[in-house]
CSV table of C-alpha atoms in Angstrom, one decimal:
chain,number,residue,atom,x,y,z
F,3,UNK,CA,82.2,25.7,-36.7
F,4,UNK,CA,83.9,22.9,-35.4
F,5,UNK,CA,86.0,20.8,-37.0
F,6,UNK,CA,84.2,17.9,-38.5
F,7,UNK,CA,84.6,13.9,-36.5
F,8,UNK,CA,87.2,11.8,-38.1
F,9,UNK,CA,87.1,7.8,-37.7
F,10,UNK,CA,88.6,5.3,-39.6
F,11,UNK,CA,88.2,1.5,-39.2
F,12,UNK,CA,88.7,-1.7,-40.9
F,13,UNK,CA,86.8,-2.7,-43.5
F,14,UNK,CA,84.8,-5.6,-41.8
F,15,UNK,CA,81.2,-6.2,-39.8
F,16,UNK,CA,83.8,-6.5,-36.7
F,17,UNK,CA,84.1,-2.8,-36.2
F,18,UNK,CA,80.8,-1.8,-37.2
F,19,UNK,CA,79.5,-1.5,-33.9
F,20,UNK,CA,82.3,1.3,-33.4
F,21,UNK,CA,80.9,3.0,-36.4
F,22,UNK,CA,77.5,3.3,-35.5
F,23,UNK,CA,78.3,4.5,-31.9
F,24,UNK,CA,80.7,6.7,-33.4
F,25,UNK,CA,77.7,8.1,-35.5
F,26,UNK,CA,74.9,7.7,-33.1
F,27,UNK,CA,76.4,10.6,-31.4
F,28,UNK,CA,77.5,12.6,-33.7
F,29,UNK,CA,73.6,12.3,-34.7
F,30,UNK,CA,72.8,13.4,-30.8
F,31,UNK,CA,74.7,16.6,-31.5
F,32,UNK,CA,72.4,17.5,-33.7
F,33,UNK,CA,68.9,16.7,-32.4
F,34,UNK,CA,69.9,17.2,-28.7
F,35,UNK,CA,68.1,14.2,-27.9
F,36,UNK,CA,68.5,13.3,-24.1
F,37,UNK,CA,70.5,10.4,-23.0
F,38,UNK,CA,68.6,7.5,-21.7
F,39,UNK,CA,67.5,7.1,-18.0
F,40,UNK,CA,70.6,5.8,-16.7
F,41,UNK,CA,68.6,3.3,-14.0
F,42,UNK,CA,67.2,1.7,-16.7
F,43,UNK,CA,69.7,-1.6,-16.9
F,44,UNK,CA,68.0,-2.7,-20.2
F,45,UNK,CA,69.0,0.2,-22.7
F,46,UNK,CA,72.9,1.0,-23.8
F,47,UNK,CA,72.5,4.3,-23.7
F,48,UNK,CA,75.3,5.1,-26.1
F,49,UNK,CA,74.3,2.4,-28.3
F,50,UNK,CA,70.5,1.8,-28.8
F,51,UNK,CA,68.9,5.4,-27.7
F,52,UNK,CA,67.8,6.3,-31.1
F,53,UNK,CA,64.5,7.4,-30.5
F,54,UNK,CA,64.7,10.6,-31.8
F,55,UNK,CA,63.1,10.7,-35.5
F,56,UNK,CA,66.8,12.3,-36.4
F,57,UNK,CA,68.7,10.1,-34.5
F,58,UNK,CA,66.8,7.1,-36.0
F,59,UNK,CA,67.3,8.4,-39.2
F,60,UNK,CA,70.7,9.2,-39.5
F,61,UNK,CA,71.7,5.7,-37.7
F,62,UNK,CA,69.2,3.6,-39.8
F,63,UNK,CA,70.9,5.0,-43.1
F,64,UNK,CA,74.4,4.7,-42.0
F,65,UNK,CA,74.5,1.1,-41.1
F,66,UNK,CA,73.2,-0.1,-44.1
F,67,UNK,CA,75.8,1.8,-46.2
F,68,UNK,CA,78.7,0.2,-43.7
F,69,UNK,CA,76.8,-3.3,-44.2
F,70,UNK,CA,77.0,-2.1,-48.1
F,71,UNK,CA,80.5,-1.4,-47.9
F,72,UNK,CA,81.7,-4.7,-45.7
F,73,UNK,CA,79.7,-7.0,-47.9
F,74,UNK,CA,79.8,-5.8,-51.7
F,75,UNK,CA,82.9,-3.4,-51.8
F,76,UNK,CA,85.1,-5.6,-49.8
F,77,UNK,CA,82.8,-8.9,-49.8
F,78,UNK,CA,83.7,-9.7,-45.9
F,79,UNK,CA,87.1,-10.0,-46.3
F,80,UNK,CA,88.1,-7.1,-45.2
F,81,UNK,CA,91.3,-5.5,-46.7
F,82,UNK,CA,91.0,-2.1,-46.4
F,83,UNK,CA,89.3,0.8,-44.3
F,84,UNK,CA,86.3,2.7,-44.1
F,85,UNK,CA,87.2,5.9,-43.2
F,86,UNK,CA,84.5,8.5,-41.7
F,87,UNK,CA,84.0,12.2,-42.1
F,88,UNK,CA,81.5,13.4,-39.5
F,89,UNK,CA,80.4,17.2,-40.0
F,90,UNK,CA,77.6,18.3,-37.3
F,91,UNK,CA,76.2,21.5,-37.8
F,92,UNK,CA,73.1,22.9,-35.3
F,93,UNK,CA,70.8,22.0,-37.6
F,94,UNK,CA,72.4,19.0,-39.9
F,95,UNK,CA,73.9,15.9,-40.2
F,96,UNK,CA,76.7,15.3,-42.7
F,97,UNK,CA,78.5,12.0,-43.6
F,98,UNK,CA,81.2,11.8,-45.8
F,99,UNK,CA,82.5,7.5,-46.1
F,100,UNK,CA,84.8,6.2,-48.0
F,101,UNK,CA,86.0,2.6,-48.8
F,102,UNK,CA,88.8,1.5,-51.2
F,103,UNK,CA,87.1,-1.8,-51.8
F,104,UNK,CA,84.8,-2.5,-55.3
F,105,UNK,CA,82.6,-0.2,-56.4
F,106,UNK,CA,79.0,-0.6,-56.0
F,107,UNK,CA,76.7,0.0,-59.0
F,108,UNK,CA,73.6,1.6,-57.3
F,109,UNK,CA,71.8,1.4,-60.5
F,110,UNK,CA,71.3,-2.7,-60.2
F,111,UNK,CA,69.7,-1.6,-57.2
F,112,UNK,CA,65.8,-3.2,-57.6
F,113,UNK,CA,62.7,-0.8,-56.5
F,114,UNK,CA,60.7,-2.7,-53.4
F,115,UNK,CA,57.4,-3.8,-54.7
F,116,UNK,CA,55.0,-0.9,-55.0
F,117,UNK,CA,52.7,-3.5,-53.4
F,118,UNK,CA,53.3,-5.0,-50.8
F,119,UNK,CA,51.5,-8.1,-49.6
F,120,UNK,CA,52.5,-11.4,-47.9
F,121,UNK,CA,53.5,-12.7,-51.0
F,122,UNK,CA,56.1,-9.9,-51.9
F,123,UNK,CA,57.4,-9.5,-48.8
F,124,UNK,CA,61.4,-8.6,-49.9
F,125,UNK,CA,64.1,-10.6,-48.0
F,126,UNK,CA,67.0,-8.7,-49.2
F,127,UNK,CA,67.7,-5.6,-51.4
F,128,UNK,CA,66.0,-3.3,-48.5
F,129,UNK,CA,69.6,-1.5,-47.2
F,130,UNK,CA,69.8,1.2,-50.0
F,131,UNK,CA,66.2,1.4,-50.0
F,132,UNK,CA,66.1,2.0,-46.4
F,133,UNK,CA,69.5,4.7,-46.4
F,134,UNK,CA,67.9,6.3,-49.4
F,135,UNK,CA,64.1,7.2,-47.9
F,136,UNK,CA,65.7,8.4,-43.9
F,137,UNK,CA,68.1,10.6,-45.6
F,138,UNK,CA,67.5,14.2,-47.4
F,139,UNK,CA,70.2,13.6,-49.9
F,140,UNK,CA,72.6,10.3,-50.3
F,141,UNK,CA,75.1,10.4,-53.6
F,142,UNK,CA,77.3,7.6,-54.2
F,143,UNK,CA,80.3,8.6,-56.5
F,144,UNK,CA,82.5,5.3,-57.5
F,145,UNK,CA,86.6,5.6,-56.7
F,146,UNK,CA,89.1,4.8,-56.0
F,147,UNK,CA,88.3,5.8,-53.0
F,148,UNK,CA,84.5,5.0,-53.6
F,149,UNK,CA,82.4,7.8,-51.5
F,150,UNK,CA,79.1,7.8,-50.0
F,151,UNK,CA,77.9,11.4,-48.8
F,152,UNK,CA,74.7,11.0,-46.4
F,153,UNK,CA,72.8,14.2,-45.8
F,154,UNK,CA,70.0,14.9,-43.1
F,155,UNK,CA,68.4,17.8,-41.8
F,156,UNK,CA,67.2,18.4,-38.6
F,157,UNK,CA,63.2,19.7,-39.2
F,158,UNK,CA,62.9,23.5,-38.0
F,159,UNK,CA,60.6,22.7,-35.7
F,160,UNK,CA,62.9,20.0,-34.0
F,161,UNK,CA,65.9,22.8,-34.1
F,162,UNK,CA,64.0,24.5,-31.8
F,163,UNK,CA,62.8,22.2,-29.2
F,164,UNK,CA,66.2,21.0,-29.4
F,165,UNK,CA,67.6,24.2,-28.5
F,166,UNK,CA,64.6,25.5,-26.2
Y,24,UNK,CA,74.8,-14.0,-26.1
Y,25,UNK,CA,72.5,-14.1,-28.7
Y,26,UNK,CA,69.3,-11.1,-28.7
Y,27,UNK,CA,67.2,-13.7,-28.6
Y,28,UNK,CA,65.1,-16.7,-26.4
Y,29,UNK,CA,62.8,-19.3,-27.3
Y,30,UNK,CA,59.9,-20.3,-24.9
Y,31,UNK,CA,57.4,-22.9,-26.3
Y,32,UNK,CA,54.3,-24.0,-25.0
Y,33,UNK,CA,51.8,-26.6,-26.4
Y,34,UNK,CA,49.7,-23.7,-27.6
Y,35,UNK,CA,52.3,-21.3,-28.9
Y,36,UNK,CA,56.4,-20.6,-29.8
Y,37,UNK,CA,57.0,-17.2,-28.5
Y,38,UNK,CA,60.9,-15.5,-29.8
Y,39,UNK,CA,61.3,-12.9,-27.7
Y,40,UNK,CA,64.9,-10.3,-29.3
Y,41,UNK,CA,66.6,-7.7,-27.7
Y,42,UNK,CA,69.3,-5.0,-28.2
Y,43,UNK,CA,70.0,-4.9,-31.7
Y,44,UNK,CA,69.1,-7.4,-34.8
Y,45,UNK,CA,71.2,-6.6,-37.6
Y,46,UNK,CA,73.8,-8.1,-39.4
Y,47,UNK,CA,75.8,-9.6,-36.8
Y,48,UNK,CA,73.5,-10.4,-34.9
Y,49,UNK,CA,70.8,-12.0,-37.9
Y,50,UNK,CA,72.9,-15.6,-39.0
Y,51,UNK,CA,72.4,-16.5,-35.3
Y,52,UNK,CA,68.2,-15.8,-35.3
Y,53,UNK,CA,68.3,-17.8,-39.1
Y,54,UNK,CA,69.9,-20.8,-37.6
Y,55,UNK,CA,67.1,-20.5,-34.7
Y,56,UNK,CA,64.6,-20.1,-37.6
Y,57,UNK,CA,65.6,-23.2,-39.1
Y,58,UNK,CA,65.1,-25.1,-36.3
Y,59,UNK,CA,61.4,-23.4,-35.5
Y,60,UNK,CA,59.7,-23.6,-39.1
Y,61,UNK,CA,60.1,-27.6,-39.4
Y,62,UNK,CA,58.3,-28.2,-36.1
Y,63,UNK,CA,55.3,-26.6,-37.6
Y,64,UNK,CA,54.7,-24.6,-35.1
Y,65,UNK,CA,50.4,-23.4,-35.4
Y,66,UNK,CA,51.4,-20.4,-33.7
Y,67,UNK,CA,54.4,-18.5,-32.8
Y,68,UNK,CA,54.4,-14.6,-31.3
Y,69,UNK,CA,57.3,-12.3,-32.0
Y,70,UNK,CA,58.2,-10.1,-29.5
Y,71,UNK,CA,59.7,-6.7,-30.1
Y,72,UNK,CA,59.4,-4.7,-26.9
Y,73,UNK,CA,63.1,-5.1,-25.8
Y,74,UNK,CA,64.1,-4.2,-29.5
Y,75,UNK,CA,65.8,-1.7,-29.7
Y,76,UNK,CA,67.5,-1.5,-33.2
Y,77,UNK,CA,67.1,-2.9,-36.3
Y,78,UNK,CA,68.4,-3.1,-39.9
Y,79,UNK,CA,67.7,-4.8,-43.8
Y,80,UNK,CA,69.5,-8.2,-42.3
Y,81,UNK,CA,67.2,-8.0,-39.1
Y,82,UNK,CA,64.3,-7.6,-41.2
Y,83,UNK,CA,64.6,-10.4,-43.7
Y,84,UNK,CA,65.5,-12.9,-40.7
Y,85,UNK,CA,62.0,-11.9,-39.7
Y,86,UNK,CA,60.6,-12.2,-43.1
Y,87,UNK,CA,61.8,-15.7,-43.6
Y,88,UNK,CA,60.1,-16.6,-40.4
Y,89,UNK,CA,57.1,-14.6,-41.3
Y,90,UNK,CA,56.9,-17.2,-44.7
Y,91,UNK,CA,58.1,-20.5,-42.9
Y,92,UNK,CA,55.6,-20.2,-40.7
Y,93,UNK,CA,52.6,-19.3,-42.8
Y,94,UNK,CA,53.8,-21.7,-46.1
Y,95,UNK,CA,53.6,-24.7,-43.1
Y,96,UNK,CA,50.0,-23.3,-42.1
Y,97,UNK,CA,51.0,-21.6,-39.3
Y,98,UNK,CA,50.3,-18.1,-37.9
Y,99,UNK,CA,52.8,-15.6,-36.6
Y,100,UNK,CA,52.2,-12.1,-34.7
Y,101,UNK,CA,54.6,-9.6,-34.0
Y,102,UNK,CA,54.2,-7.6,-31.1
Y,103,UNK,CA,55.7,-4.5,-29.4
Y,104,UNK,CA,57.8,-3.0,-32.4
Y,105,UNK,CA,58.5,0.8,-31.3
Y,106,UNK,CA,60.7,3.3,-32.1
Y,107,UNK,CA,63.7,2.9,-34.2
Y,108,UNK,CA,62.2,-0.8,-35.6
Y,109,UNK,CA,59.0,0.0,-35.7
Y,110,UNK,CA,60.2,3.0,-38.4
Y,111,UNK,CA,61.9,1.1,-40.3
Y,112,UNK,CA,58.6,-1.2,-40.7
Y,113,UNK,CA,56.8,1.5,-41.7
Y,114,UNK,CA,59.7,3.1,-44.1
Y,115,UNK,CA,59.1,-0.6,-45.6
Y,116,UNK,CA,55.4,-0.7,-45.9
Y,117,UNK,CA,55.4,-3.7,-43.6
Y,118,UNK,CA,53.9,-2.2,-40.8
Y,119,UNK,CA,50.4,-3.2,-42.2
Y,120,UNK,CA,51.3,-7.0,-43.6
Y,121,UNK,CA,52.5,-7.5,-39.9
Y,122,UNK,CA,49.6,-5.5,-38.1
Y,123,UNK,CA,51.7,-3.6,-36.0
């Protein structure tokens, strides 16, 4: 197996973009998802092909944990890193980030509505939501370092289109 | 530049986003949003075709538009949401509130 995809970056919005490229291909490792028609002028291919259901996943989930970690743990002032531990396997995803800022209590976290109409409509409180439901498994143990481990399998039926 | 444009007609305000709405990309669209809701717009389309990403901050800048316009008596449709946005409306349950 290969050795797992190390990144580390500051701890601010700034350098998300890197992230999620970072991971958005990691992701592609996986699922073997094709690379955007290069003609088309309108699509990043690095950046904003995520049309594969694991792909779209995996990068859904991970930005709102770095949003998570930039705004709560080190409340968009930055100070310290978010360092990223990338394991792709051939038929999973595995995420390993860590941030030295505050710990996050994922038990305030509030349940979206089980209802939803117009008049519920959230307009916040969605991220862990969203991270939690696109992922297989997500834990959250509280640090120094704090550590988020994101988890997602590729289904067994995309393994092998992917590898067809 | 911001992953957005306004075009407004007599008959409708049409906000047409691109690339990626998230959370560097979201204060900008609220700042536009507070400029759209107090003209009362009767009618402004959302278009989501060249969207290509989405996250929680990109969804509640569209959510707050969603409300201004209605709580002025407006009406607002979203069109075009595919792919990675349009899962994450569905992951959300607001795939059917926004008839996509």
């Amino acid at each position: 197996m290969a050795p797992p995809i190390r990144l580390s970056v500051p701890g601010t919005l700034l350098y998300r973009p890197i992230a999620v490229r970072t991971v958005a291909e990691a992701a592609r490792l996986v699922s073997c998802s094709p690379t955007n028609d290069i003609k088309d002028p309108t699509i990043d291919p690095l950046v904003h092909d995520v049309r594969h259901p694991f792909d779209t996943a995996v990068v859904s989930a991970f930005m709102e944990i770095f949003n998570n970690i930039a705004i709560h743990a080190y409340q968009r002032r930055g100070g310290g890193t978010i360092e990223l531990t990338i394991t792709p396997t051939s038929d999973s995803l595995l995420i390993e980030v860590k941030d030295s800022g505050r710990p996050f209590d994922l038990g305030n976290v509030v349940p979206l509505p089980a209802d939803l109409d117009e008049e519920s409509l959230p307009e916040g409180g969605m991220g862990i939501h969203i991270a939690k439901t696109m992922l297989d498994d997500m834990t959250y143990t509280p640090g120094p370092p704090n550590l988020w481990r994101l988890y997602k399998r590729l289904p067994a039926a995309q393994v092998a289109v992917g590898r067809s | 530049m911001a992953p957005f444009e306004v075009h407004r007609t007599n008959e409708e305000t049409t906000l047409t986003i691109r690339g990626s709405l998230d959370i560097n990309s979201a204060p900008a669209l609220n700042d536009e949003i507070d400029k759209i809701v107090p003209t009362r717009p009767q009618k402004v389309v959302v278009d989501l075709a060249m969207l290509d990403l989405i996250d929680s901050s990109g969804v509640a800048a569209l959510v707050k538009l969603y409300k201004g316009v209605r709580n002025t008596g407006g009406a607002l449709m979203i069109t075009g949401a595919r792919d990675q946005p349009l899962a994450i409306f569905k992951l959300l349950r607001m795939d059917k509130v926004f008839n996509l």
